[in-house]
Short mmCIF file of C-alpha atoms in Angstrom, two decimals:
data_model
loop_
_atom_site.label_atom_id
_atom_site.label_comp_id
_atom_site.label_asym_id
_atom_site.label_seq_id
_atom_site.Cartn_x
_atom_site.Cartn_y
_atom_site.Cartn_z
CA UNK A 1 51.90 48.37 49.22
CA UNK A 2 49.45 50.87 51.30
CA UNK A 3 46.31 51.46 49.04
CA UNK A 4 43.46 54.20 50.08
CA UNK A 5 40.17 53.76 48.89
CA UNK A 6 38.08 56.93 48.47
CA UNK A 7 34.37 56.07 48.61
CA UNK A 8 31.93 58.28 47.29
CA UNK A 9 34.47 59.51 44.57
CA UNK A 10 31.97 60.66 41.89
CA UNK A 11 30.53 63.05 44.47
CA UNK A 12 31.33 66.72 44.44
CA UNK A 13 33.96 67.00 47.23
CA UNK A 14 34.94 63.27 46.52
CA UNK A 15 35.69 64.23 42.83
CA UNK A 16 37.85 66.91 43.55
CA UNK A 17 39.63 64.66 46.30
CA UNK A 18 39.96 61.67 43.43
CA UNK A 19 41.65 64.17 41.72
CA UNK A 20 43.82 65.32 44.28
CA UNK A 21 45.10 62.49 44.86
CA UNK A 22 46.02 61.79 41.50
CA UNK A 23 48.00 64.95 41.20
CA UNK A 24 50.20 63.32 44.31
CA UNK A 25 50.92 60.65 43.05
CA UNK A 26 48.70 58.22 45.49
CA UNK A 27 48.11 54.81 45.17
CA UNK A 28 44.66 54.50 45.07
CA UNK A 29 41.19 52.99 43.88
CA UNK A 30 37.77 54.71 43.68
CA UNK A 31 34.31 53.14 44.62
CA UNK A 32 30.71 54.23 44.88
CA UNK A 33 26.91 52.80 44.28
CA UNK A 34 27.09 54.04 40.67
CA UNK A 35 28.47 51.86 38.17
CA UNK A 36 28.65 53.99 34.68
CA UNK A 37 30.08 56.89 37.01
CA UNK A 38 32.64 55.17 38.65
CA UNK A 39 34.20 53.64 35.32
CA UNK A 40 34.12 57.00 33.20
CA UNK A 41 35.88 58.54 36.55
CA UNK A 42 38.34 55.63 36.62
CA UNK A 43 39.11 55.86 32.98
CA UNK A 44 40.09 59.58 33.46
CA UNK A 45 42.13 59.20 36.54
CA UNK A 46 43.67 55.95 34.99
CA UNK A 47 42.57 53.90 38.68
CA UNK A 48 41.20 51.04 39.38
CA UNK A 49 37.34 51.16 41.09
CA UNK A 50 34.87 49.37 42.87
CA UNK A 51 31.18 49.32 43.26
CA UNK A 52 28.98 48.37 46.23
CA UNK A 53 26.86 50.10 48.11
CA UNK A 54 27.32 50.81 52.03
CA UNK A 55 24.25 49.14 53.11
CA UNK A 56 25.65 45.35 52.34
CA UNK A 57 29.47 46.59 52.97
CA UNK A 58 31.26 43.75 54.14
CA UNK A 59 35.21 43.44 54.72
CA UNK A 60 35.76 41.29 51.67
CA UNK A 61 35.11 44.44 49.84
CA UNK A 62 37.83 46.34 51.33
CA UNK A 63 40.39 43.54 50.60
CA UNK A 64 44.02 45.07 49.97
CA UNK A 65 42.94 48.58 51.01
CA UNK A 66 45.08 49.92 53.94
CA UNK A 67 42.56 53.46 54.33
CA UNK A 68 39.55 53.84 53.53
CA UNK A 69 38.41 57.85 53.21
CA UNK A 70 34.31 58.37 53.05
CA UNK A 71 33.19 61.03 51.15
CA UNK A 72 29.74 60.00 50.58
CA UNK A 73 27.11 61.70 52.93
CA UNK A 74 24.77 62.06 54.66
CA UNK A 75 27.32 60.16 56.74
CA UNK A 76 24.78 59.51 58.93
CA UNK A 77 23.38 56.64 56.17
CA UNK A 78 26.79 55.30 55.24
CA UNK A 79 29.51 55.69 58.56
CA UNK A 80 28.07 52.66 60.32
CA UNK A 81 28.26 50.43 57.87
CA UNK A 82 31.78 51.33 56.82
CA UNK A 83 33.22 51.73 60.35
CA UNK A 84 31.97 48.54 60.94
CA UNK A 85 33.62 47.15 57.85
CA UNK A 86 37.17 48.90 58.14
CA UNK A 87 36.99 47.38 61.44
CA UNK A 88 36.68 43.52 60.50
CA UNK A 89 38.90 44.41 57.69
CA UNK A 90 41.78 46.21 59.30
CA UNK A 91 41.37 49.14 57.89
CA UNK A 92 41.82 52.68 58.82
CA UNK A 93 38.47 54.88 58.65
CA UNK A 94 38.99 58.27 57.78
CA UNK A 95 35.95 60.71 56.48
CA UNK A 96 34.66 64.31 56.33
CA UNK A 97 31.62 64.54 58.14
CA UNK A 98 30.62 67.57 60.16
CA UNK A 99 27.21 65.08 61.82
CA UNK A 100 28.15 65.14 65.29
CA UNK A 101 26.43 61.68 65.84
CA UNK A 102 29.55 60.23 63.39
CA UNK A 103 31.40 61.12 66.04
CA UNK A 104 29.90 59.49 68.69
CA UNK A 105 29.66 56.88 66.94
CA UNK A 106 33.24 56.57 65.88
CA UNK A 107 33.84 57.09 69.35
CA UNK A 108 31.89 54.46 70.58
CA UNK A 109 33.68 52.21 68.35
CA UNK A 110 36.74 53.69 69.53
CA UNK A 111 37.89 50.10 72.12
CA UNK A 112 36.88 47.86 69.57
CA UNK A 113 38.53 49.53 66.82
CA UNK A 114 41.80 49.88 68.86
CA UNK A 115 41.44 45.80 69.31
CA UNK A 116 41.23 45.31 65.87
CA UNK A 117 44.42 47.71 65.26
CA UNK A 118 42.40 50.21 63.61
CA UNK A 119 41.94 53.95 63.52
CA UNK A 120 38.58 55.84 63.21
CA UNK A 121 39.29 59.38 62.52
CA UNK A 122 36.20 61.42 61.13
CA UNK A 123 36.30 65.00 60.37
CA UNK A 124 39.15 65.43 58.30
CA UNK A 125 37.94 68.30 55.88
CA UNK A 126 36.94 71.85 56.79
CA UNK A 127 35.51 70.57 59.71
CA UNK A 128 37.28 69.62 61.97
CA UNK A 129 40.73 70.27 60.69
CA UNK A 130 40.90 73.78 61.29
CA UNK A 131 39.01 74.25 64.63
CA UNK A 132 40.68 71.44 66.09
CA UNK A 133 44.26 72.45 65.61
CA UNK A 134 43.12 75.98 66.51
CA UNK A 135 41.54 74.85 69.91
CA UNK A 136 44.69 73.03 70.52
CA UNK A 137 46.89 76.46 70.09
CA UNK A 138 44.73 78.75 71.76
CA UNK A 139 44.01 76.32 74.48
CA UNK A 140 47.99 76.78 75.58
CA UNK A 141 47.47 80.25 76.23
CA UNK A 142 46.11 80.03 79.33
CA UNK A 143 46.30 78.46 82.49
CA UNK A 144 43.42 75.64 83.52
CA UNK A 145 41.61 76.11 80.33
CA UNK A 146 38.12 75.55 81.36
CA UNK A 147 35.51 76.55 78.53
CA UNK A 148 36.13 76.00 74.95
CA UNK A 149 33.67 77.99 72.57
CA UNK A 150 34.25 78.00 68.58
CA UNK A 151 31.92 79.41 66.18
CA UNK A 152 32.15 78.46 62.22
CA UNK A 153 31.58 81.11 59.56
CA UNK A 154 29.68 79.24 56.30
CA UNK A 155 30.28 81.90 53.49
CA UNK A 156 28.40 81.75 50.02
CA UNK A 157 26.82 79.10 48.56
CA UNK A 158 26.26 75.77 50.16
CA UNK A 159 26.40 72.53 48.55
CA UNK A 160 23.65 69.82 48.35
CA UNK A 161 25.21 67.44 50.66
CA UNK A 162 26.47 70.19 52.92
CA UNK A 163 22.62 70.87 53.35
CA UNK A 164 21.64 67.41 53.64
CA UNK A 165 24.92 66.85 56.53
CA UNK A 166 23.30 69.96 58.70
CA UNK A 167 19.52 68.53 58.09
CA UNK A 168 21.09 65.72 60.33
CA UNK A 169 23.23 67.85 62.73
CA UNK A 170 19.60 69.61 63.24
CA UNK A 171 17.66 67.11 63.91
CA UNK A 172 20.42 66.01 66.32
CA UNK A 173 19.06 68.56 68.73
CA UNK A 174 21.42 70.95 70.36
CA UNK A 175 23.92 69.81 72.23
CA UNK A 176 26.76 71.24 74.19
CA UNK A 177 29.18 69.71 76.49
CA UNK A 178 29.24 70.72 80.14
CA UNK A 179 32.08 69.31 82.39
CA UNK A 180 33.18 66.83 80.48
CA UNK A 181 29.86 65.75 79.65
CA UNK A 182 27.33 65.96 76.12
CA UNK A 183 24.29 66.96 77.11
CA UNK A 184 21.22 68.34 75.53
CA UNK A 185 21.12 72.38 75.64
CA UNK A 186 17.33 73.05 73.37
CA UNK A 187 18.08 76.67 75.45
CA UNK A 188 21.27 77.61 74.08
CA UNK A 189 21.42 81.11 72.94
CA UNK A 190 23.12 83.03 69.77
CA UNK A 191 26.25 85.02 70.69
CA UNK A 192 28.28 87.35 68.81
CA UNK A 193 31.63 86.78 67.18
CA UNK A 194 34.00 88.59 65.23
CA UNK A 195 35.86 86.45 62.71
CA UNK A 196 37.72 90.36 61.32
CA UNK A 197 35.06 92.09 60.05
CA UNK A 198 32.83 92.82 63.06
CA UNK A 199 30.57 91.05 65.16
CA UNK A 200 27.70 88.93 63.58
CA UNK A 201 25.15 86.84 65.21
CA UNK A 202 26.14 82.93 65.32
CA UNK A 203 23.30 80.35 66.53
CA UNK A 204 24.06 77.30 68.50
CA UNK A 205 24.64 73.63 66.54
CA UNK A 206 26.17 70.43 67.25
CA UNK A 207 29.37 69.77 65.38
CA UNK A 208 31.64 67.03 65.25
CA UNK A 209 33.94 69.41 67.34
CA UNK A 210 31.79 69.14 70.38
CA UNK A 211 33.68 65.48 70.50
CA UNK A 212 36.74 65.97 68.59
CA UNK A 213 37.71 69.42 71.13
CA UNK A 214 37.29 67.33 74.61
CA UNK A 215 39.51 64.37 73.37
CA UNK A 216 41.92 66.85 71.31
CA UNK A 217 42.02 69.38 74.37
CA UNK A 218 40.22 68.06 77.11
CA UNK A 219 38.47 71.64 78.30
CA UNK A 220 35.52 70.03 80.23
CA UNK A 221 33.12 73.14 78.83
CA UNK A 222 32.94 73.32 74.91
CA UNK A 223 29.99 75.11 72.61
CA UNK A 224 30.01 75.17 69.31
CA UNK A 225 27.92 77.97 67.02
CA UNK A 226 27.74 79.04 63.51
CA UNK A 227 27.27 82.21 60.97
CA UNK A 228 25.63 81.58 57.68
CA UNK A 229 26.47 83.90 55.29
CA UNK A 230 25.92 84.58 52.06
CA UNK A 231 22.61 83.15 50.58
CA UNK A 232 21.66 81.29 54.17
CA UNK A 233 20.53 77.86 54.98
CA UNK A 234 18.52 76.64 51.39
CA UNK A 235 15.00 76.42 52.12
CA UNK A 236 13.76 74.43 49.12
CA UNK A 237 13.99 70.81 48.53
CA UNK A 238 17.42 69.80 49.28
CA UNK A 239 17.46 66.98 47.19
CA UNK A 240 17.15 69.54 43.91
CA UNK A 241 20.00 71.76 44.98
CA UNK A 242 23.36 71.81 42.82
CA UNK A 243 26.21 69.40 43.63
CA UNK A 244 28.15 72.79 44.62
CA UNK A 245 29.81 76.22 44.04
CA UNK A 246 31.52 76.58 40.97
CA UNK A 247 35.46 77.33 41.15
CA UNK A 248 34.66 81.11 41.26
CA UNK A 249 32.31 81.19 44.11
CA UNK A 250 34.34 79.22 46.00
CA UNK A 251 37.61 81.50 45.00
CA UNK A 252 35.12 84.32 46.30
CA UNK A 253 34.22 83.26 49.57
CA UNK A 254 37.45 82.68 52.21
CA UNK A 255 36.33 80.32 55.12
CA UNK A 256 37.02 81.77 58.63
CA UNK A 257 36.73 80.33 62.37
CA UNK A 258 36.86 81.51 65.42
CA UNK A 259 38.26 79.83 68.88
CA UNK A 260 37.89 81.33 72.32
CA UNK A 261 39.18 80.10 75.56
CA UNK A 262 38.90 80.87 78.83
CA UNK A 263 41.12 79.74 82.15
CA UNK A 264 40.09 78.95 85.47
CA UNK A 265 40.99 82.62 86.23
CA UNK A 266 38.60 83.92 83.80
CA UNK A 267 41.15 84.61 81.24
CA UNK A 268 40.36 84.57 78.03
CA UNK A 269 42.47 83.79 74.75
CA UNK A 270 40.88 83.77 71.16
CA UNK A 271 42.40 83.53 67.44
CA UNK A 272 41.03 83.50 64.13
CA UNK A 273 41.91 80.77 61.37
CA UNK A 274 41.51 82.05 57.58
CA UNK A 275 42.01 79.85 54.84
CA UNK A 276 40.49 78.89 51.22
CA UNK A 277 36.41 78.28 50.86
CA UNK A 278 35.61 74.92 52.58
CA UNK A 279 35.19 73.12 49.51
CA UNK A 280 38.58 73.69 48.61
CA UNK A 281 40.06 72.45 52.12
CA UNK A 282 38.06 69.89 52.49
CA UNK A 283 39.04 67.53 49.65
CA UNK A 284 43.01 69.14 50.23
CA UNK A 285 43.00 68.37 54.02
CA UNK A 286 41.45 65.08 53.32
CA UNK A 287 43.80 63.79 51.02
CA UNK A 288 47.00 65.13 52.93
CA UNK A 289 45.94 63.30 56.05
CA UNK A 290 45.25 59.97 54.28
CA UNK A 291 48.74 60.41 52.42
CA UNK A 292 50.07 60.93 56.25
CA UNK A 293 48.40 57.98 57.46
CA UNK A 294 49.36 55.81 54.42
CA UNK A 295 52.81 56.31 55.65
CA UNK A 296 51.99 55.36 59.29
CA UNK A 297 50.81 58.58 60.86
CA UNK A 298 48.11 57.03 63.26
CA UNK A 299 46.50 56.58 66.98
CA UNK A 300 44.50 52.97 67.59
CA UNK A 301 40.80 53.76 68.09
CA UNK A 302 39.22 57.10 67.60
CA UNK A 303 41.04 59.70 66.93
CA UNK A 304 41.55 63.61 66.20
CA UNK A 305 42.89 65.23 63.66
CA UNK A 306 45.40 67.53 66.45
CA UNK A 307 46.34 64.01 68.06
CA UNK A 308 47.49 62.26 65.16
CA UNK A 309 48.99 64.72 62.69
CA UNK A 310 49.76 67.41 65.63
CA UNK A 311 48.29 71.14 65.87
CA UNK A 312 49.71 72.58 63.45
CA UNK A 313 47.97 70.60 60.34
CA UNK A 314 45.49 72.63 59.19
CA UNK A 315 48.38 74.99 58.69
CA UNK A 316 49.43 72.79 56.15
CA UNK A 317 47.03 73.81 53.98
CA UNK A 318 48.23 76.81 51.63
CA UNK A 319 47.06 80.20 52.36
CA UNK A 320 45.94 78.99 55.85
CA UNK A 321 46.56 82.26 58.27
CA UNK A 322 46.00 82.28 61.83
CA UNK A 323 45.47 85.85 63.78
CA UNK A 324 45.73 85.80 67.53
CA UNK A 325 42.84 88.71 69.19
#
């Protein structure tokens, strides 16, 4: 029988994903570094666990797991190890990471992965899901699609390791890619987008998607920016900040995208996705697509989410709207 692992279960987003998958019915076990929170989790749920931590992963700890799903971040301290695992194991890698250097990683990985019939597919949460379907749409509305630009809005409140996962997609440097190629842009410059309610400012950054939108698509040109709303980027020590937004402030905050593209004839398409707070896709997104890989929804290698499950997944998600502009 398929079992998924979900690592980094006693986490905030992992929790709610633990959970999740409980209510569906999933075969699975939980693990972590934390021994006393991993058994009162596993007594809840009623699920087996397991407890190492990713610096001395090795396959034997992944034995009878078919997927593995990472929730525990930075991801930039615990992909490797677990890639590398999954790999050796046989097991599919799936996590949630918006660090763009996960990605090329993963994709790095990608031949040897496909050798050792395995899948690496980061990015299945709020980021990528929705962009990534969305670029895939919008991209069919023109002809020659030759410059891919998608800009994140990050309402409200932002979690500890969201803060931590954007420390490292900072000090990646900005990046952008520029026919066909990622390259280093420190000059990029804000533009404006409207994601419904007028234009706001969005500054450059390097997320996953600047990966994920030339394999899903393959527009040669893609830039990737961001609007923080709400109570902006935490300046304190991020270590101290809360695990997350309660229920209500995440019930308060909708999360929005936007996608332009433009042809080789300078025509330009460009849609909006809506759909619950982040924190509330993420966990729902990341569950559904290890529940579609479980039952042998998958591409050898690295993968996108658009490739494997198709464009229209992040629709899957209730109360996901998409508005063409």
């Amino acid at each position: 029988m398929s079992t998924l692992l979900i690592y980094g279960a006693t986490g905030y987003t992992g929790r709610m994903a633990a959970e999740r998958a409980k209510a569906l019915g999933l075969d699975f076990e939980i693990a972590g570094r934390s021994p006393q929170r991993l058994a009162t989790l596993a007594a809840l749920l009623d699920v087996p666990y397991r407890v190492f931590d990713t610096e001395a992963v090795i396959e034997t700890f992944l034995s009878g797991i078919s997927v593995l799903l990472n929730f525990a971040g930075p991801f930039a301290q615990t992909a490797e190890s677990l890639m590398r695992a999954c790999i050796n194991a046989g097991v599919d890698y799936l996590d949630i990471t918006a660090e763009i250097n996960v990605y090329r990683l993963a994709e790095g990985l990608g031949v040897q992965a496909a050798s050792s019939q395995v899948m690496l597919l980061p990015g299945v949460g709020w980021d990528v899901v929705p962009t990534d379907s969305l670029a895939v749409q919008v991209a069919r509305r023109v002809e020659k699609p030759l410059a891919l630009s998608i800009a994140l809005q990050v309402p409200g409140s932002m979690s500890r390791g969201s803060a931590l996962s954007v420390s490292e997609i900072i000090g990646a440097g900005l990046m952008a890619r520029v026919d066909g190629e990622l390259i280093a842009t420190p000059d990029a410059t804000p533009r404006h987008f409207d994601f419904g309610q007028g234009p706001v400012l969005c500054v450059p950054l390097s997320f996953g998607d600047l990966v994920t939108g030339w394999h899903s698509t393959g527009i040669p040109n893609i830039a990737m920016f961001v609007h923080i709303a709400g109570d902006g980027f935490p300046e304190a020590d991020l270590s101290q900040l809360p695990d997350g937004p309660t229920a209500e402030q995440r019930d308060a905050h909708r999360a929005r995208a936007v996608v332009e593209v433009i042809g080789s004839d300078g025509t330009t398409a460009k849609s909006v996705i809506e759909t619950v707070n982040g924190y509330s896709y993420t966990p729902l997104a990341a569950v559904e697509a290890a529940r579609r890989v479980l039952s042998g929804e998958r591409q050898l290698g690295f993968a996108t989410p658009a490739k494997v499950f198709g464009d229209g997944f992040a629709q899957s998600i209730a109360r996901t709207v998409i508005t063409d502009v």
